[in-house]
Tab-separated table of C-alpha atoms in Angstrom:
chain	number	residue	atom	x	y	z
X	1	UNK	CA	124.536	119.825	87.680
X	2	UNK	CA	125.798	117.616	90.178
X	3	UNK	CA	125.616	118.623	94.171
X	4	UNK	CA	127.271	116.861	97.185
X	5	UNK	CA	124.999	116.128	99.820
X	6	UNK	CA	124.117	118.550	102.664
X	7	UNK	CA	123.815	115.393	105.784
X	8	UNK	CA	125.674	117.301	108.907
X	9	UNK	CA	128.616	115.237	110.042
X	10	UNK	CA	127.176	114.854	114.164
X	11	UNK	CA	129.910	113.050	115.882
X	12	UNK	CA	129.784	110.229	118.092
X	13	UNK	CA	131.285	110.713	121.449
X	14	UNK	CA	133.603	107.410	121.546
X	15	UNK	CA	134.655	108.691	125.077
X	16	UNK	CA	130.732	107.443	126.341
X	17	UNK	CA	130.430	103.937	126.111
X	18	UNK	CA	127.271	101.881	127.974
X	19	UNK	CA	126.515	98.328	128.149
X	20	UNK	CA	123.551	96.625	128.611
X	21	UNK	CA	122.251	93.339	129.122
X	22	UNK	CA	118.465	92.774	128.456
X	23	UNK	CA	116.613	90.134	129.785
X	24	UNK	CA	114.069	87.825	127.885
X	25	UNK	CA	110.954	90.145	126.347
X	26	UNK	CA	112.270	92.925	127.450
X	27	UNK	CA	113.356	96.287	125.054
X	28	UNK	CA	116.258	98.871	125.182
X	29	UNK	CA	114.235	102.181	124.231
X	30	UNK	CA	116.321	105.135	123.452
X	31	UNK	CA	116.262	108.821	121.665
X	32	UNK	CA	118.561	111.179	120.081
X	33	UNK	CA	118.564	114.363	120.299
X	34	UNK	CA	118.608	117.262	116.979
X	35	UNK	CA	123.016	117.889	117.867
X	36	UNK	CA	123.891	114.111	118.453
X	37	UNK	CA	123.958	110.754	117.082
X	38	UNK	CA	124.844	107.149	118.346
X	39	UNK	CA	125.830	103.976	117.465
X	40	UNK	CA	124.514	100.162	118.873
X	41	UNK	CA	126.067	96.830	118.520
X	42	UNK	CA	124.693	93.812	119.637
X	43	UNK	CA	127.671	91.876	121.011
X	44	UNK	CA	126.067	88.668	122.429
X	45	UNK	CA	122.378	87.198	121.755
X	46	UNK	CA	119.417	88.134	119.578
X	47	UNK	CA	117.327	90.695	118.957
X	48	UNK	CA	115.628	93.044	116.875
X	49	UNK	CA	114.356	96.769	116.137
X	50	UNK	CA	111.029	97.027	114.690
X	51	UNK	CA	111.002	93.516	113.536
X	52	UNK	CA	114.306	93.510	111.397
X	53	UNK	CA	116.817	91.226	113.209
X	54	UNK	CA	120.872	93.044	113.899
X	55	UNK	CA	123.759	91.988	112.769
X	56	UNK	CA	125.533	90.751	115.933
X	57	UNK	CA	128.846	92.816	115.908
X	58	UNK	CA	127.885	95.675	113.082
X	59	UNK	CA	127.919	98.910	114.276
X	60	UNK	CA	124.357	100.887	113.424
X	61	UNK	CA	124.376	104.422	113.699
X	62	UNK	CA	121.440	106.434	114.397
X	63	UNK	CA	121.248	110.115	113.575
X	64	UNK	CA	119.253	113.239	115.468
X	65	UNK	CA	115.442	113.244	116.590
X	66	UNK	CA	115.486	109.407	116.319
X	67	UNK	CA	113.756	107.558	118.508
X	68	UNK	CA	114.099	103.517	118.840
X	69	UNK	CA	113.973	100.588	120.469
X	70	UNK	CA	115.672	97.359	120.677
X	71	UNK	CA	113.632	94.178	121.546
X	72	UNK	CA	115.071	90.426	122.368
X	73	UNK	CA	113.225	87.227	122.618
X	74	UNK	CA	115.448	85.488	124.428
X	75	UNK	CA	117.986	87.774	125.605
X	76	UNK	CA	121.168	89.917	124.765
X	77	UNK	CA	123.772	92.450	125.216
X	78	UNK	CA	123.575	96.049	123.603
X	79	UNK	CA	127.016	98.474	123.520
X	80	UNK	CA	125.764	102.206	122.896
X	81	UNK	CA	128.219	104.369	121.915
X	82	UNK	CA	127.075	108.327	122.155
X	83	UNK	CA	125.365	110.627	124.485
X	84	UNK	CA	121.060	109.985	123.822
X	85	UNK	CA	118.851	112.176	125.047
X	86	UNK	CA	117.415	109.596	126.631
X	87	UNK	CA	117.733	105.747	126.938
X	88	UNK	CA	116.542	103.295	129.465
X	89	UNK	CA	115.733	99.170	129.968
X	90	UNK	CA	111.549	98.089	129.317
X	91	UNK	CA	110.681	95.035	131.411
X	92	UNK	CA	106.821	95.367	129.865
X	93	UNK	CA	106.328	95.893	126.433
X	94	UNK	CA	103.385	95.003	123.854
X	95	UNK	CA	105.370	92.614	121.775
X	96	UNK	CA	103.474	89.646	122.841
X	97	UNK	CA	100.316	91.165	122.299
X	98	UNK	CA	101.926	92.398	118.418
X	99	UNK	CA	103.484	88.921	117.563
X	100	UNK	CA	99.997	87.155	118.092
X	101	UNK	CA	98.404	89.565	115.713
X	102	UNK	CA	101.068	88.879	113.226
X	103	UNK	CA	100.519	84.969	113.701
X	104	UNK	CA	96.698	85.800	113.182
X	105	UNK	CA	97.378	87.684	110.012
X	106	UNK	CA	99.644	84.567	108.941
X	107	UNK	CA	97.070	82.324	109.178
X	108	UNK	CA	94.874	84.057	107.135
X	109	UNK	CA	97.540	84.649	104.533
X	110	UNK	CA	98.226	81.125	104.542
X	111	UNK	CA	94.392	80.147	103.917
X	112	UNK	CA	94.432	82.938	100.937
X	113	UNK	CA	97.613	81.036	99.435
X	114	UNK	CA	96.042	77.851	99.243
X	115	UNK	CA	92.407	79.305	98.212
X	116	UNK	CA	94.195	81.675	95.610
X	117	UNK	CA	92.278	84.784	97.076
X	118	UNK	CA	93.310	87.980	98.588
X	119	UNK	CA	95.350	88.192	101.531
X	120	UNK	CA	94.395	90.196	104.726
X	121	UNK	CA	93.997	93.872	104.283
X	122	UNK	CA	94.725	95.630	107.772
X	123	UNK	CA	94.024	99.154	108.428
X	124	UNK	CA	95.786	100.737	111.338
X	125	UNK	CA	94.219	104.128	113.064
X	126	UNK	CA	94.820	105.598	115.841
X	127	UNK	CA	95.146	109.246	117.425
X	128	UNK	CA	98.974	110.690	116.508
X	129	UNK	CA	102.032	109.449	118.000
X	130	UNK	CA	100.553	106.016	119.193
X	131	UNK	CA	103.208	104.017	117.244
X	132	UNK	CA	100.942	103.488	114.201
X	133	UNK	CA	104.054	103.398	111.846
X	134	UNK	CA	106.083	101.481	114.172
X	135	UNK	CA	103.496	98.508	114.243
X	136	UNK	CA	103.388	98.674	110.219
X	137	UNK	CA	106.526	98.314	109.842
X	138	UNK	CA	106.764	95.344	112.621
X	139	UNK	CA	103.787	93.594	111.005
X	140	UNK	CA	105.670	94.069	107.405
X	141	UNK	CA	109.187	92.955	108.785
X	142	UNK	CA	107.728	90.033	110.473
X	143	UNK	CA	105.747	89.019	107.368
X	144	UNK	CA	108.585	89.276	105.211
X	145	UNK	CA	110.406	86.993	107.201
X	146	UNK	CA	108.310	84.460	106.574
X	147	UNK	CA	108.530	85.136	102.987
X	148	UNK	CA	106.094	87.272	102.528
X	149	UNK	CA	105.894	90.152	100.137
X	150	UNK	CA	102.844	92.281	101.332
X	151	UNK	CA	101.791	95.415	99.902
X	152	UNK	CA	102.480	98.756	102.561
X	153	UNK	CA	100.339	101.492	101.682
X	154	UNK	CA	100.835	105.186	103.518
X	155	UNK	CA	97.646	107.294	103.680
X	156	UNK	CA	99.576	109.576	106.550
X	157	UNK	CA	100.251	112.548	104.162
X	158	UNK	CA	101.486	114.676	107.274
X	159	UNK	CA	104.755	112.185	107.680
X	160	UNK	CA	104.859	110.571	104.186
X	161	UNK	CA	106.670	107.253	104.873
X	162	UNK	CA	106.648	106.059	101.242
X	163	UNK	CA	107.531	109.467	99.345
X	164	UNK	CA	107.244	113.131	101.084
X	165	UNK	CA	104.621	114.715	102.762
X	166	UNK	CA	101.194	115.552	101.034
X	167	UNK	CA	101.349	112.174	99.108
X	168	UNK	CA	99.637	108.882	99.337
X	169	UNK	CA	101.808	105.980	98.222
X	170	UNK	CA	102.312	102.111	98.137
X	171	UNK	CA	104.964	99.940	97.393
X	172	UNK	CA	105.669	95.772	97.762
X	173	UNK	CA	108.020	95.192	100.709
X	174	UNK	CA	110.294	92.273	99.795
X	175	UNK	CA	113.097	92.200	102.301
X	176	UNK	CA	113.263	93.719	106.068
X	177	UNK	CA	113.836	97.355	106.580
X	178	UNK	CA	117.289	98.290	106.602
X	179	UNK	CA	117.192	99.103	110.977
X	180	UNK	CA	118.705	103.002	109.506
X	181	UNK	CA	116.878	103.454	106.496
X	182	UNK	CA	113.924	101.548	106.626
X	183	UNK	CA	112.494	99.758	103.171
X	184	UNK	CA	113.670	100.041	100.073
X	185	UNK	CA	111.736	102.282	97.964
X	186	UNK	CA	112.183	101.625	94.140
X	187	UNK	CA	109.386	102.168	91.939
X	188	UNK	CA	106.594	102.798	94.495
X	189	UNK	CA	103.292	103.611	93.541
X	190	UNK	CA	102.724	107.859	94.603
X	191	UNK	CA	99.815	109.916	94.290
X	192	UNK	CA	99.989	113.576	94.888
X	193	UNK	CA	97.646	115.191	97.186
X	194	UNK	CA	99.278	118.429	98.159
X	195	UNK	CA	98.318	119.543	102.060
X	196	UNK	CA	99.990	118.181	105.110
X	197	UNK	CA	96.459	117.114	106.523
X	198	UNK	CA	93.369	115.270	105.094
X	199	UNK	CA	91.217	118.179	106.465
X	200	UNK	CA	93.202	120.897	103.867
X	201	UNK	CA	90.793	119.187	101.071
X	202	UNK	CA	89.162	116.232	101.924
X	203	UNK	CA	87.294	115.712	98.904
X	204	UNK	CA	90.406	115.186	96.985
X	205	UNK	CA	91.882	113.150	99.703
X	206	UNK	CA	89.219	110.959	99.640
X	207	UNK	CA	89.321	110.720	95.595
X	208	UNK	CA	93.312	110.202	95.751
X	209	UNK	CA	92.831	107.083	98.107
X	210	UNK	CA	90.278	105.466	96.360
X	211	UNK	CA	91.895	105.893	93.145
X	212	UNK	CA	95.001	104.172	94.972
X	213	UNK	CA	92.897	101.390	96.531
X	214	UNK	CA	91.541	100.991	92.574
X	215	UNK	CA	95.026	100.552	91.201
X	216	UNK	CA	96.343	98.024	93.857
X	217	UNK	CA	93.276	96.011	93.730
X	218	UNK	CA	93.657	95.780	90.139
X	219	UNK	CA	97.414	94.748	90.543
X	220	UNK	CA	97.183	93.121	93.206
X	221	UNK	CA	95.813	90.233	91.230
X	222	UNK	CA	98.261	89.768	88.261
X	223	UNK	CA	100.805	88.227	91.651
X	224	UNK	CA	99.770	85.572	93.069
X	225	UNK	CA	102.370	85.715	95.726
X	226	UNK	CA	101.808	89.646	96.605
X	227	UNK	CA	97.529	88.919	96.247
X	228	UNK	CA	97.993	86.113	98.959
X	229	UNK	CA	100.191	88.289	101.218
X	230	UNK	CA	98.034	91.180	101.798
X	231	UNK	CA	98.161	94.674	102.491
X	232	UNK	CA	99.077	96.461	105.857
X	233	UNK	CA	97.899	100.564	105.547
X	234	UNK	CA	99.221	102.882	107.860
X	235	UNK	CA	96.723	106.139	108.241
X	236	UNK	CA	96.554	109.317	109.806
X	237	UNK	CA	96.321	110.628	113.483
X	238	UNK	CA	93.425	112.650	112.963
X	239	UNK	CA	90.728	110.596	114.021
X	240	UNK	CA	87.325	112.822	114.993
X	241	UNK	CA	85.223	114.682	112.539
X	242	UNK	CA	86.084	114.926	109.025
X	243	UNK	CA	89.423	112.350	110.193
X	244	UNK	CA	86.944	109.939	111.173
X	245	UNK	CA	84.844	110.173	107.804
X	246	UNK	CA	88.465	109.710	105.993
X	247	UNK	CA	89.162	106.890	108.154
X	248	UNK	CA	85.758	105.013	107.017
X	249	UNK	CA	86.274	105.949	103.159
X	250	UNK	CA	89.431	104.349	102.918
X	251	UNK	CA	88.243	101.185	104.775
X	252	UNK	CA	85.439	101.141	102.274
X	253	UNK	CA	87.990	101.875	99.310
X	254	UNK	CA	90.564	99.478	100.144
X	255	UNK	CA	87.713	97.053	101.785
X	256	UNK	CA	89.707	96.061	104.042
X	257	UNK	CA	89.459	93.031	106.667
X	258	UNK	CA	90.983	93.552	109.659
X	259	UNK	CA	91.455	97.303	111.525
X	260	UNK	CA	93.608	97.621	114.121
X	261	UNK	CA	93.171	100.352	116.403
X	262	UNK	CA	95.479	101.343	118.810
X	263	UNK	CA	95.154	103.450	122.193
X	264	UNK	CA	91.483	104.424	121.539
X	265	UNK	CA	88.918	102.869	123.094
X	266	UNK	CA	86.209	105.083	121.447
X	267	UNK	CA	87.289	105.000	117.820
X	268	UNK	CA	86.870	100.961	118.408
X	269	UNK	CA	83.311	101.686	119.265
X	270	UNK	CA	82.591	104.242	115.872
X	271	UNK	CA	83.871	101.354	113.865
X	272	UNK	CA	82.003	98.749	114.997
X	273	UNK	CA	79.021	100.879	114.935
X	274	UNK	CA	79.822	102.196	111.584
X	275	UNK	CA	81.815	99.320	109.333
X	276	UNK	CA	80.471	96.115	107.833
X	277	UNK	CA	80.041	93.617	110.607
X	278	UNK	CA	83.061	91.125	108.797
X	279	UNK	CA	85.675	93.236	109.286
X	280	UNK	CA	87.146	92.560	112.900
X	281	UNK	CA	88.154	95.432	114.800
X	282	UNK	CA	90.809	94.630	117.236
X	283	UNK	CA	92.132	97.303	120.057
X	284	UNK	CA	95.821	96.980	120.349
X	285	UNK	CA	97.721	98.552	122.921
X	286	UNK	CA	100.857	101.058	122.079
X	287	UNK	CA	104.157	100.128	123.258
X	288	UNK	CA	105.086	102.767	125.897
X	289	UNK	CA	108.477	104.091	124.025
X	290	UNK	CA	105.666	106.036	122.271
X	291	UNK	CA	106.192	109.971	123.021
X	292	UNK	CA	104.122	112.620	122.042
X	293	UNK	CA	105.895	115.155	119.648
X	294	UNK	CA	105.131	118.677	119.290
X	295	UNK	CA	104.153	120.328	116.369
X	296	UNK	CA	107.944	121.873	115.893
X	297	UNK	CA	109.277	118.556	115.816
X	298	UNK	CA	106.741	116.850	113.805
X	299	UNK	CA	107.349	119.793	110.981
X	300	UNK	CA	111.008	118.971	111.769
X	301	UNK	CA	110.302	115.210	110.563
X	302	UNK	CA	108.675	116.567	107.767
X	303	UNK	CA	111.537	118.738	106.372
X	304	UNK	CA	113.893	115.552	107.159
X	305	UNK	CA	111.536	113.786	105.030
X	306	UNK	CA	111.601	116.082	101.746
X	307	UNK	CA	115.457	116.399	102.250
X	308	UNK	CA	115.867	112.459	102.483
X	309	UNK	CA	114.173	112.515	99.513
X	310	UNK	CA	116.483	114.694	97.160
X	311	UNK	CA	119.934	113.929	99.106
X	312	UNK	CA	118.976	110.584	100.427
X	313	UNK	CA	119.850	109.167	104.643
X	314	UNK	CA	122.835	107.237	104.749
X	315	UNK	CA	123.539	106.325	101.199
X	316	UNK	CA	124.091	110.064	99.719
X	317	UNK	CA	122.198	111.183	96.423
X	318	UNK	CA	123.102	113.745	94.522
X	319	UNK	CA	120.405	116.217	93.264
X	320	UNK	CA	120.468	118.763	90.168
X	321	UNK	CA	119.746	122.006	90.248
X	322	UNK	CA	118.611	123.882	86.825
X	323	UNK	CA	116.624	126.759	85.558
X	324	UNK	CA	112.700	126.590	83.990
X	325	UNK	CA	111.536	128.849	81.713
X	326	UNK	CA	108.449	129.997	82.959
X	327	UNK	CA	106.634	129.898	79.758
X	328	UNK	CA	107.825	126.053	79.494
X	329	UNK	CA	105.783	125.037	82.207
X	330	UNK	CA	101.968	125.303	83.625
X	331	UNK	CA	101.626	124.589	87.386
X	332	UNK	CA	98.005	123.898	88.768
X	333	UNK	CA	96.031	123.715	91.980
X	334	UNK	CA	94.012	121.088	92.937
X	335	UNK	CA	90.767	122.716	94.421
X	336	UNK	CA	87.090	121.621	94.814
X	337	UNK	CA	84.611	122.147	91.463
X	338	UNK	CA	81.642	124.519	92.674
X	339	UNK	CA	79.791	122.633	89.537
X	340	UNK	CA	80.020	119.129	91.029
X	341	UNK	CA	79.719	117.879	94.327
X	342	UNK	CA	82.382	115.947	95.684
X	343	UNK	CA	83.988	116.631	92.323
X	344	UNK	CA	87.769	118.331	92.106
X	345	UNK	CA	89.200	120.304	89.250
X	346	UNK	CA	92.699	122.198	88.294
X	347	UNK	CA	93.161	125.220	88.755
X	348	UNK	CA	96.040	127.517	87.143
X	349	UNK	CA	98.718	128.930	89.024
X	350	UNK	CA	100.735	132.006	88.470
X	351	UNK	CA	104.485	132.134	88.627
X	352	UNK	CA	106.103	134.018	90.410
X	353	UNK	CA	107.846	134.960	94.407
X	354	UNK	CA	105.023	132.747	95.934
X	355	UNK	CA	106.643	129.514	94.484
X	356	UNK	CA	109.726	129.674	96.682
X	357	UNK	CA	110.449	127.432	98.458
X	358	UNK	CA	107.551	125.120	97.720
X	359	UNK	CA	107.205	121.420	96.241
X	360	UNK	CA	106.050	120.806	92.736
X	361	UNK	CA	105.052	117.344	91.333
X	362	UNK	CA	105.700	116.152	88.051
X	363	UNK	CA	103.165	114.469	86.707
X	364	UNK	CA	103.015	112.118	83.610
X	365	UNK	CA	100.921	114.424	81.243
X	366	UNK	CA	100.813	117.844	79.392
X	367	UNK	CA	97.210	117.793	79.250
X	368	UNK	CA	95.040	118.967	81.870
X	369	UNK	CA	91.783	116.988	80.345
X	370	UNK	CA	93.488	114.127	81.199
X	371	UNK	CA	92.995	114.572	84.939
X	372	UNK	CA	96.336	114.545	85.898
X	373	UNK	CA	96.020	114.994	89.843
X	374	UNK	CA	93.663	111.428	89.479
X	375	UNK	CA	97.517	109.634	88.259
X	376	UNK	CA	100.395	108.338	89.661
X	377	UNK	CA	103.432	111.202	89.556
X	378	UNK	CA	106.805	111.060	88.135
X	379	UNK	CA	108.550	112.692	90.793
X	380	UNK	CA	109.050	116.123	92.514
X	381	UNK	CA	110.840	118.712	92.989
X	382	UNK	CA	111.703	121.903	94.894
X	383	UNK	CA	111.657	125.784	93.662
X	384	UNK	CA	114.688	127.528	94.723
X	385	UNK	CA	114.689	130.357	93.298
X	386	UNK	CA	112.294	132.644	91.236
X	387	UNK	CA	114.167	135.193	88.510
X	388	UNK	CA	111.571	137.478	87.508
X	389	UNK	CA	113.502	139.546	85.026
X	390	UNK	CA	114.437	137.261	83.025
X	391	UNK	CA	111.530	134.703	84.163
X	392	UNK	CA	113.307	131.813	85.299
X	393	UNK	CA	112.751	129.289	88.098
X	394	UNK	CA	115.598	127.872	89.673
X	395	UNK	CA	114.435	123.841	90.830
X	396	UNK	CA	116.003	121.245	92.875
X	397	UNK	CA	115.042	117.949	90.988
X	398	UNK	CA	116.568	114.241	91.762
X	399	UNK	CA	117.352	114.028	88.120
X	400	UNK	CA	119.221	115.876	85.320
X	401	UNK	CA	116.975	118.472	83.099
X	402	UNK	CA	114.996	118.496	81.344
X	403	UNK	CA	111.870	117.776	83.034
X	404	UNK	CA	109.791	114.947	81.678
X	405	UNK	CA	106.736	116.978	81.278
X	406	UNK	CA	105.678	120.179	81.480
X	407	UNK	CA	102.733	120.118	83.231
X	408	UNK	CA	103.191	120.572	87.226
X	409	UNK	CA	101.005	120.478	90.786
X	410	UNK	CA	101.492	122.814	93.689
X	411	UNK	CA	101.555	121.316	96.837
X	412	UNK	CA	101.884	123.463	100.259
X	413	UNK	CA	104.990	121.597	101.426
X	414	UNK	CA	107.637	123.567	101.455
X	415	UNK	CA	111.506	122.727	102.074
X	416	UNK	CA	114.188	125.327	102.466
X	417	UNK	CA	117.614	123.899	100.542
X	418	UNK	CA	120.321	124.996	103.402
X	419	UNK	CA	123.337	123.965	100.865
């Protein structure tokens, strides 16, 4: 059962036109607001958003609670069309500070090409909303570029850059991000995890992220291209306590090279204190477009995120919607084994009103001794409704029925289906 897609049609006030002309190294920062959306055009010059070079003369359009900024090396002129909530000219930004790491990083993956060994791994952390994302992607579009195809691995389950929230994920970035929709994401690698923070369970985060490190190392290897390229990880805000002892376990997992830490001075200091002594810890400073968001927009970004994935941003997709027996599935919980320390174990989960509403993944097994939560997932998808007469779920699911397998993982993501 076919379904159009749900995007809101937010019109661009053609009436509200602004030009600007940017100097050299300097950056046109702007942000929409959740009932309005814009469009650029670079009419004269060069520049760039997050690395991946416009289109002089194409129109890009950029849609509610977006927040971007437009850099140029050696100058240009911007037309924004649209009212933004805000939007101003940056005479000091970072970007000389980012394009030296990225030359660092290129040397290195330049040494690993000719050796035939690994490529840098870099681990960015950070406190939330420092612009952790935005340097991964800059660092990924710039290697690209160059022709490049490193590895970009998302351990920020709150966001979920790769898939939705609660997952861990990786995929090989071969081209730029699209400047609207950001990389193309065919057959990445996803792990399910289930919470919207590390803290929920960290046991099993720290098991999901070391069995994702395990896989990619082991891949890794069988290209020599993508081995010599590297990996760039993008992590979580949470950075004291139990987000500090995830932090370490996944440098450890992935064993990564290089950390990059941005706006925090004391994290630099834990690492160095607390990593082996080869991996160099660099403090980066974030650009200051970076705004702090509060927790109703962040949860905001997160329902954007599950809705992007069944009905897709700009390019619509067009989701199915069937009925589950209840006695054709089993749905589990992933919760911590009181036999075995640091040990996890499934749990069963009964059907019923409590599923509304919430995200399911599909795993690749019917077999719970086969440790499903420890593999990749086939997909997700959404309960909408919950018949109990007649004992029926009602899913949203990015493909036709039936469902691949019958065996299925709770997660505490939810997404409400407005359509």
């Amino acid at each position: 059962m076919s379904r159009k897609s749900n995007k809101r049609n937010y019109n661009v006030d053609e009436q509200d036109v602004q030009k600007f002309v940017l100097k050299p190294e300097s950056e046109l920062r702007f942000e929409v607001d959740s009932k309005n959306r814009i469009t650029i055009e670079l009419t004269s010059g060069t520049a760039e958003v997050f690395g991946t070079e416009l289109v002089r003369h194409r129109k890009y359009t950029f849609g509610p609670t977006v927040m971007k900024a437009i850099f140029t090396w050696q100058g240009c002129t911007i037309t924004l069309t649209g009212r933004p909530e805000v939007v101003y000219v940056a005479k000091e930004t970072p970007m000389v500070f980012y394009i030296n790491v990225h030359a660092a990083l290129e040397q290195m993956r330049q040494e690993a090409e000719f050796k035939d060994s690994k490529g840098p791994t870099v681990m960015l952390v950070g406190p939330i909303d420092v612009g952790k994302s935005t340097l991964c992607r800059l660092l990924l579009n710039y290697a690209v570029r160059l022709g490049k195809t490193p590895v970009f691995v998302d351990l920020d389950v709150g966001q979920g850059q790769i898939s939705i929230p609660g997952t861990v994920g990786a995929l090989i970035v071969e081209r730029p991000a699209d400047v609207e929709e950001g990389f193309s994401q065919q057959t990445p690698l996803v792990y399910h995890y289930g919470h919207k923070g590390p803290g929920d369970n960290l046991t099993f985060y720290n098991t999901v992220v070391t069995r994702l490190a395990d896989s990619i190392n082991s891949k890794i290897h069988l290209n020599k291209k993508v081995k010599s390229s590297g990996i760039i990880i993008n992590t979580c805000g949470w950075v004291k306590n139990q987000g500090y002892q995830a932090i370490t376990h996944a440098a450890f997992a992935f064993e990564v090279d290089v950390i990059l830490v941005v706006d925090e001075e004391k994290l630099c200091f834990e690492l160095h204190r607390d990593v082996p002594s080869f991996v160099q810890i660099i403090a980066v400073p974030k650009s200051g477009g970076t705004v702090e968001r509060s927790k109703s927009v962040r949860a905001k970004t997160r329902d954007s995120r599950v809705q992007e994935y069944f009905y897709g941003l700009r390019t619509p997709l067009f989701p199915h919607v069937f009925d589950v027996k209840f006695s054709d599935i089993k749905i589990y919980r992933v919760e911590n084994s009181q036999k075995k320390k640091l040990s996890v174990k499934l749990f069963p989960v009964e059907i019923g009103p409590s599923l509304l509403h919430h995200v399911l993944a599909v795993t690749f097994s019917n077999n719970v001794e086969e440790h499903p939560m420890l593999s990749n997932v086939a997909g997700y998808i959404c309960v909408t409704g919950v018949n109990m007469e007649e004992e029926l779920l009602t899913v949203l699911s990015p493909q036709p029925q039936p469902l691949p397998n019958s065996l299925l993982l709770f997660s505490d993501v939810q997404f409400i289906d407005s359509t």
